[in-house]
Short mmCIF file of C-alpha atoms in Angstrom, two decimals:
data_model
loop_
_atom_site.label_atom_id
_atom_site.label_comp_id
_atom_site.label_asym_id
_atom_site.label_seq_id
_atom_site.Cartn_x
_atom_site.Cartn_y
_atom_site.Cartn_z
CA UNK A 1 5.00 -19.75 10.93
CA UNK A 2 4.19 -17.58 7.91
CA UNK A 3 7.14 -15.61 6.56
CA UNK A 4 7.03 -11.87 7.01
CA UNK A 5 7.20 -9.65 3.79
CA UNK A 6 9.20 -6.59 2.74
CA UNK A 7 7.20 -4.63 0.10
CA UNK A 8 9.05 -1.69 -1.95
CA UNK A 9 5.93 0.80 -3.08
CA UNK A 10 6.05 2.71 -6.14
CA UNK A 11 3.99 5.64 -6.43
CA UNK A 12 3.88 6.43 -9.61
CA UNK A 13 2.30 10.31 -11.30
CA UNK A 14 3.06 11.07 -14.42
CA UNK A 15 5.00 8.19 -15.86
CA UNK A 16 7.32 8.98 -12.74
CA UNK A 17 7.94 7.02 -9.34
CA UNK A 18 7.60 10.38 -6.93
CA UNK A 19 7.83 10.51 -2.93
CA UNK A 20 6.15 13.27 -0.81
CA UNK A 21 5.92 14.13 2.92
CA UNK A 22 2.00 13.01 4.66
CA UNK A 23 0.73 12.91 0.50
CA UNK A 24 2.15 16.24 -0.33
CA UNK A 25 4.88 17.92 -2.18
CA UNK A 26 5.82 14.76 -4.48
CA UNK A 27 9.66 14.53 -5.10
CA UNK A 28 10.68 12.51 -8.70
CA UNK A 29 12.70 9.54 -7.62
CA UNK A 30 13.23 7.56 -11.02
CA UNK A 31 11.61 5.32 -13.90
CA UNK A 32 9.52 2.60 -11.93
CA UNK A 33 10.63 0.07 -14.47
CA UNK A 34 14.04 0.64 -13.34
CA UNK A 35 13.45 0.41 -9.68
CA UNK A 36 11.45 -2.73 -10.11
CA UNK A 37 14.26 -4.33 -11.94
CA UNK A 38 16.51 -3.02 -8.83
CA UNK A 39 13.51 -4.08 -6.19
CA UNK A 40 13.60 -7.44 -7.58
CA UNK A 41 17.37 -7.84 -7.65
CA UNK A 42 17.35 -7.00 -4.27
CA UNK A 43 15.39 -9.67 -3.01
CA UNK A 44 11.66 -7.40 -2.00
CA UNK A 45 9.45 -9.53 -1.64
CA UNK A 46 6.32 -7.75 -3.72
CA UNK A 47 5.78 -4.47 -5.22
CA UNK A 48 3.14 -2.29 -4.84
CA UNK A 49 2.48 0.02 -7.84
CA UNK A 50 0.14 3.22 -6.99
CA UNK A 51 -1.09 5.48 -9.84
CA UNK A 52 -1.53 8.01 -7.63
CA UNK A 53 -3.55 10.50 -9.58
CA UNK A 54 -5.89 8.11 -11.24
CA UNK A 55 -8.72 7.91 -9.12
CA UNK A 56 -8.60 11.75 -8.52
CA UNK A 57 -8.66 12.51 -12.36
CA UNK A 58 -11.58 9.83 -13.04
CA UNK A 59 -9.14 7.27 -14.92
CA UNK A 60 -7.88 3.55 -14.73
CA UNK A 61 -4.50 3.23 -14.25
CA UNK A 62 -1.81 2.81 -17.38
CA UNK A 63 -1.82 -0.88 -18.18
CA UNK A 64 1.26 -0.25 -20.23
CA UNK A 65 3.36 0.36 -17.12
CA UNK A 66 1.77 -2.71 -15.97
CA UNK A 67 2.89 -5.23 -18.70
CA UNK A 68 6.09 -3.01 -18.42
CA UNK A 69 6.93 -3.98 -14.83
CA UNK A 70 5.30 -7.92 -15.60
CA UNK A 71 8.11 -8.15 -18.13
CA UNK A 72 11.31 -7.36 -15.63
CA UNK A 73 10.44 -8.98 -12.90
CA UNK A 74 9.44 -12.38 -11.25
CA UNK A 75 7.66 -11.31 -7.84
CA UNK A 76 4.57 -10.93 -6.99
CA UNK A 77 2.39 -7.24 -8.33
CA UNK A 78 -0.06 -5.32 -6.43
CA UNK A 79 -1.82 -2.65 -8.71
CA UNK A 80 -3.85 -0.03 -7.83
CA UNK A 81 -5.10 3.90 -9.23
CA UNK A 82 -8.93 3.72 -10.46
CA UNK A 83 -9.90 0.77 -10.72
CA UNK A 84 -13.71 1.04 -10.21
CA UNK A 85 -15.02 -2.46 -11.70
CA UNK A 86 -14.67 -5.90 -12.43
CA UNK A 87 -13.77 -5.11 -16.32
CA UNK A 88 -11.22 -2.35 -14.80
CA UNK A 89 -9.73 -5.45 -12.67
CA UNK A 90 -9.57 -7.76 -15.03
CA UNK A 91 -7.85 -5.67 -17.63
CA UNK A 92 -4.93 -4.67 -14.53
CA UNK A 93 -4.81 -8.86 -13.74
CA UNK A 94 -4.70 -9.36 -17.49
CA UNK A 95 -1.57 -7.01 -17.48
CA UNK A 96 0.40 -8.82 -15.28
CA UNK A 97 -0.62 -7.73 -11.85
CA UNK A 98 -1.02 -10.79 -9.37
CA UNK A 99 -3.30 -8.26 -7.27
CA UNK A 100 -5.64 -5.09 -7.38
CA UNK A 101 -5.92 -2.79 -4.84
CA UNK A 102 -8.65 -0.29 -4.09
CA UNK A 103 -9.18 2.74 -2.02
CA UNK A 104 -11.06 5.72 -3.06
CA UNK A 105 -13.86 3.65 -5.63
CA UNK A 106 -14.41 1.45 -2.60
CA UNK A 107 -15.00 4.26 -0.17
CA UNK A 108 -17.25 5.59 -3.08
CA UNK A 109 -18.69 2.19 -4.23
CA UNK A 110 -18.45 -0.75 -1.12
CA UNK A 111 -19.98 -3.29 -2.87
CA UNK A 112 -16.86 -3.41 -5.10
CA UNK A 113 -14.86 -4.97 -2.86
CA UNK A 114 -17.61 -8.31 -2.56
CA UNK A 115 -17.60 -7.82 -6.30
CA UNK A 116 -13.95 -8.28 -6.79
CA UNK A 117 -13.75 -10.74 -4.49
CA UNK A 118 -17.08 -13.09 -6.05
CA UNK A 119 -14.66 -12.80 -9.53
CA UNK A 120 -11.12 -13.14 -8.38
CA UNK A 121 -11.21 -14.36 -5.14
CA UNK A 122 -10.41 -12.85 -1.81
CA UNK A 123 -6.23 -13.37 -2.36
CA UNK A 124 -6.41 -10.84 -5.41
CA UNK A 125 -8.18 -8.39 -3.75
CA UNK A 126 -6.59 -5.96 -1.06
CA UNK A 127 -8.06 -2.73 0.20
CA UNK A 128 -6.23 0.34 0.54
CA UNK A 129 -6.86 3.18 3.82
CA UNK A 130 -4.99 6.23 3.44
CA UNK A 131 -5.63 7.21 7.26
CA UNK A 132 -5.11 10.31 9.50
CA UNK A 133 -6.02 11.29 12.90
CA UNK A 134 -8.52 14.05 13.22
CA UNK A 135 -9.85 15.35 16.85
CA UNK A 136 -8.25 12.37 18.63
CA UNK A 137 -9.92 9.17 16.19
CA UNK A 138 -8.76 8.16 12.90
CA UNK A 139 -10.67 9.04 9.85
CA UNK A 140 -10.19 7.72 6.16
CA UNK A 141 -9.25 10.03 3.07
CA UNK A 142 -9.49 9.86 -0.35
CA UNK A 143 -8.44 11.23 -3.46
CA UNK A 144 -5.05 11.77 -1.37
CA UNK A 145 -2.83 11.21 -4.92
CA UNK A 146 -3.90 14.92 -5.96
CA UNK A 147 -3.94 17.92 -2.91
CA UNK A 148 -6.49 19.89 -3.82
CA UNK A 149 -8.84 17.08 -4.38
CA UNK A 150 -7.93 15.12 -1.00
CA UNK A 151 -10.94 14.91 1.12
CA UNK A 152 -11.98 13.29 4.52
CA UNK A 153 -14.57 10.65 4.69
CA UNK A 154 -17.29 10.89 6.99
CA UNK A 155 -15.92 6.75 7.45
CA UNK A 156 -13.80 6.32 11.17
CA UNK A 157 -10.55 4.26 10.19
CA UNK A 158 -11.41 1.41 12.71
CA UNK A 159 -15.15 0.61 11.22
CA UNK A 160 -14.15 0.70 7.29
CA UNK A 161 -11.40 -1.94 7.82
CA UNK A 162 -13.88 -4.08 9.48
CA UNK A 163 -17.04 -3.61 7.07
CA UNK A 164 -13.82 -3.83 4.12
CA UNK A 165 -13.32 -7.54 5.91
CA UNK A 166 -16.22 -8.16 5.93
CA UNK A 167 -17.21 -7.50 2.02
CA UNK A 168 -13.88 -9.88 1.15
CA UNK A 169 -11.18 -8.11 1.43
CA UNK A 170 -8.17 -10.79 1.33
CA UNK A 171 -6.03 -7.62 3.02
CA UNK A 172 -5.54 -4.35 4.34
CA UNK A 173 -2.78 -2.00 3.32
CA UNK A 174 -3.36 1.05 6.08
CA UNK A 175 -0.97 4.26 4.69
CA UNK A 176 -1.00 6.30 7.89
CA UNK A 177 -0.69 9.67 6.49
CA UNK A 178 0.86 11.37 9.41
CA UNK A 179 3.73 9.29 9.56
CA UNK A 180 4.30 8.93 5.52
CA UNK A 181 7.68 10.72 4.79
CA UNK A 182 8.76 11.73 8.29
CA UNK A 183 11.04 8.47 8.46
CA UNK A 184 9.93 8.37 12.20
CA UNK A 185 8.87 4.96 12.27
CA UNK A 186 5.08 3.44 11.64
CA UNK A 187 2.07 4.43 13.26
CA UNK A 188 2.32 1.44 15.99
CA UNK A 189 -0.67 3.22 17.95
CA UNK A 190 -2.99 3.22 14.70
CA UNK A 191 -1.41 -0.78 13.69
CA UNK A 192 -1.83 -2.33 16.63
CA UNK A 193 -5.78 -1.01 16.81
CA UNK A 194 -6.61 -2.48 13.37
CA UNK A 195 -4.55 -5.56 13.82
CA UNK A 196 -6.91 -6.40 16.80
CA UNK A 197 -10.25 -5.75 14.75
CA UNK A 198 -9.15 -7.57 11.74
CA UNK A 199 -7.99 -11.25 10.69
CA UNK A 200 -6.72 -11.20 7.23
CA UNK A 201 -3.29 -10.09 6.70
CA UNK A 202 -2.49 -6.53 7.37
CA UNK A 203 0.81 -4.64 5.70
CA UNK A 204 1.88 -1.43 7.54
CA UNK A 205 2.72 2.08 4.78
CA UNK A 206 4.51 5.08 6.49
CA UNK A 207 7.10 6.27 8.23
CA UNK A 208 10.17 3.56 7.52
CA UNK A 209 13.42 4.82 7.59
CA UNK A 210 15.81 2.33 9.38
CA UNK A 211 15.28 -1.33 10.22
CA UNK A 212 14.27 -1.14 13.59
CA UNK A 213 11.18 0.53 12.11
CA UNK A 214 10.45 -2.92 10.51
CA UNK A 215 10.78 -4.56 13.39
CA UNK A 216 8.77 -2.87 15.89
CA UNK A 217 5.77 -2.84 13.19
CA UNK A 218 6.50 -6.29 13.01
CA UNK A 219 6.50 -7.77 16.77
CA UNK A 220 4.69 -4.66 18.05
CA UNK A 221 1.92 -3.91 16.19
CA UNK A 222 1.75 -8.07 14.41
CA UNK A 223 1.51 -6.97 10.83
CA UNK A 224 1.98 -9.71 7.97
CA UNK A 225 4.02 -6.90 6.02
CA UNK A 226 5.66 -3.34 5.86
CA UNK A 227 5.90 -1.60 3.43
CA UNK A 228 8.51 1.36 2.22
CA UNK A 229 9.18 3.68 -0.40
CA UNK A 230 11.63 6.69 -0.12
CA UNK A 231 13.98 5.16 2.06
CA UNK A 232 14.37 2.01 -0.11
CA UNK A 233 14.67 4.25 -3.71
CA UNK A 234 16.89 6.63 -2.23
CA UNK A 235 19.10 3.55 -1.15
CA UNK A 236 19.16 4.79 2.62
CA UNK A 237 18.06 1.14 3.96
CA UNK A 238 19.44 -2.06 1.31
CA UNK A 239 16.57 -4.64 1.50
CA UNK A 240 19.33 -7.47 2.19
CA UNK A 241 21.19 -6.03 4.52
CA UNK A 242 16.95 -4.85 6.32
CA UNK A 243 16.60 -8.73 5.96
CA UNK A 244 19.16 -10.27 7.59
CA UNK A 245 18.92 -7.81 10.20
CA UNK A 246 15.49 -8.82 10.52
CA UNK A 247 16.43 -12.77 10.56
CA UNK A 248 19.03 -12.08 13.60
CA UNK A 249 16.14 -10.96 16.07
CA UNK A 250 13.92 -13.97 15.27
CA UNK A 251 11.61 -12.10 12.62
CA UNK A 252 10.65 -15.40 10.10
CA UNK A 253 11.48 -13.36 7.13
CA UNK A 254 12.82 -14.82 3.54
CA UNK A 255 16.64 -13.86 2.70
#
């Protein structure tokens, strides 16, 4: 049985890992090459690294902070913020990330997902869905790094993760925006339906606050991963102690 992962996420504006409530309101938290020294200490299994702003302000994301993070640590790198092409993905890869990730140039630009994909293969590429509900369905955003330039897609949640599948996506991150911040636990609702339309691994973003969070997105809504920000920089859950807590009710996970 494949292991489970634990992913630490660094959203990163301004040269700054920041935290907000549902995309809003972004509190500084510390130097990301700092916490990814401390992420990788503490046994996470991959980081995620979001320039949050980039795609809003028509930019690829800072490969210095890229070669930055490369240099401290020995886990595996998911990049994303702006990356638009196959020269834009190359250049992140180049860096030192092991993987890009897209969201808003792929709502914007579809093909680029098969694109990616033809060039890197499907196991580089992994498709980002910052997700809320709206009228009782759930409806993709974009732009969600900057406020006033978030927007709703006229894209339902369910159908983009499929067509994203479908176009070679190697994975699906879904950040389900109602949830991010609150520390109420993951969307399991909103998991559980994409885990049933898709087949390539799926890693669950908002809402993590205490372990049992983990678990229940884990054996209840079947995702490959979870992922967690504020609660891991502000040291409220340890990632070994998560872990082993994890290991004890039967979750294959790697201490």
């Amino acid at each position: 049985m494949l292991t489970k992962r634990v992913i630490a996420c660094l959203d990163v504006r301004d040269g700054r890992v920041v935290k907000g409530v549902q995309f809003r309101n972004h509190e500084d938290l510390g130097n990301p090459v700092e916490l990814a020294q401390w992420y990788c200490a503490q046994g996470a299994d991959e980081l995620v690294f979001y320039d949050i702003t980039a795609s809003a302000e028509d930019r690829r994301v800072d490969l210095g902070w890229i070669s930055a993070l490369a240099r401290v640590v020995d886990i595996p790198i998911c990049v994303a913020g702006g990356i638009r092409s196959v020269e834009d993905a190359r250049a992140v890869l180049h860096a030192g990330a092991d993987k890009i990730s897209v969201n808003s140039p792929a709502l914007a630009r579809p093909e680029l997902i098969s694109e990616l994909a033809r060039e890197f293969g499907v196991q580089c590429v992994t498709v980002g869905v910052d997700s809320r509900r709206v009228d009782g369905d759930f409806w993709c955003y974009r732009n969600t790094g900057i406020e006033s330039k978030m927007s709703r897609e006229n894209r339902r949640t369910l159908d983009w993760v499929c067509e994203a599948q479908e176009r070679g996506a190697g994975e699906i991150v879904l950040n389900c925006m109602d949830s991010d911040g609150v520390g109420g636990g993951y969307d399991l609702e909103q998991l559980s339906l994409v885990r049933d339309r898709i087949d390539i691994p799926l890693v669950a973003s908002g809402g993590a606050r205490v372990a049992a969070h983990f678990q229940d997105a884990f054996q209840v809504a079947r995702v490959d991963g979870a992922l967690a920000a504020g609660a891991f920089h502000r040291r409220e859950l340890l990632i070994p102690t998560l872990k082993q807590l994890l290991k004890n009710e039967g979750i294959p996970i790697r201490c």
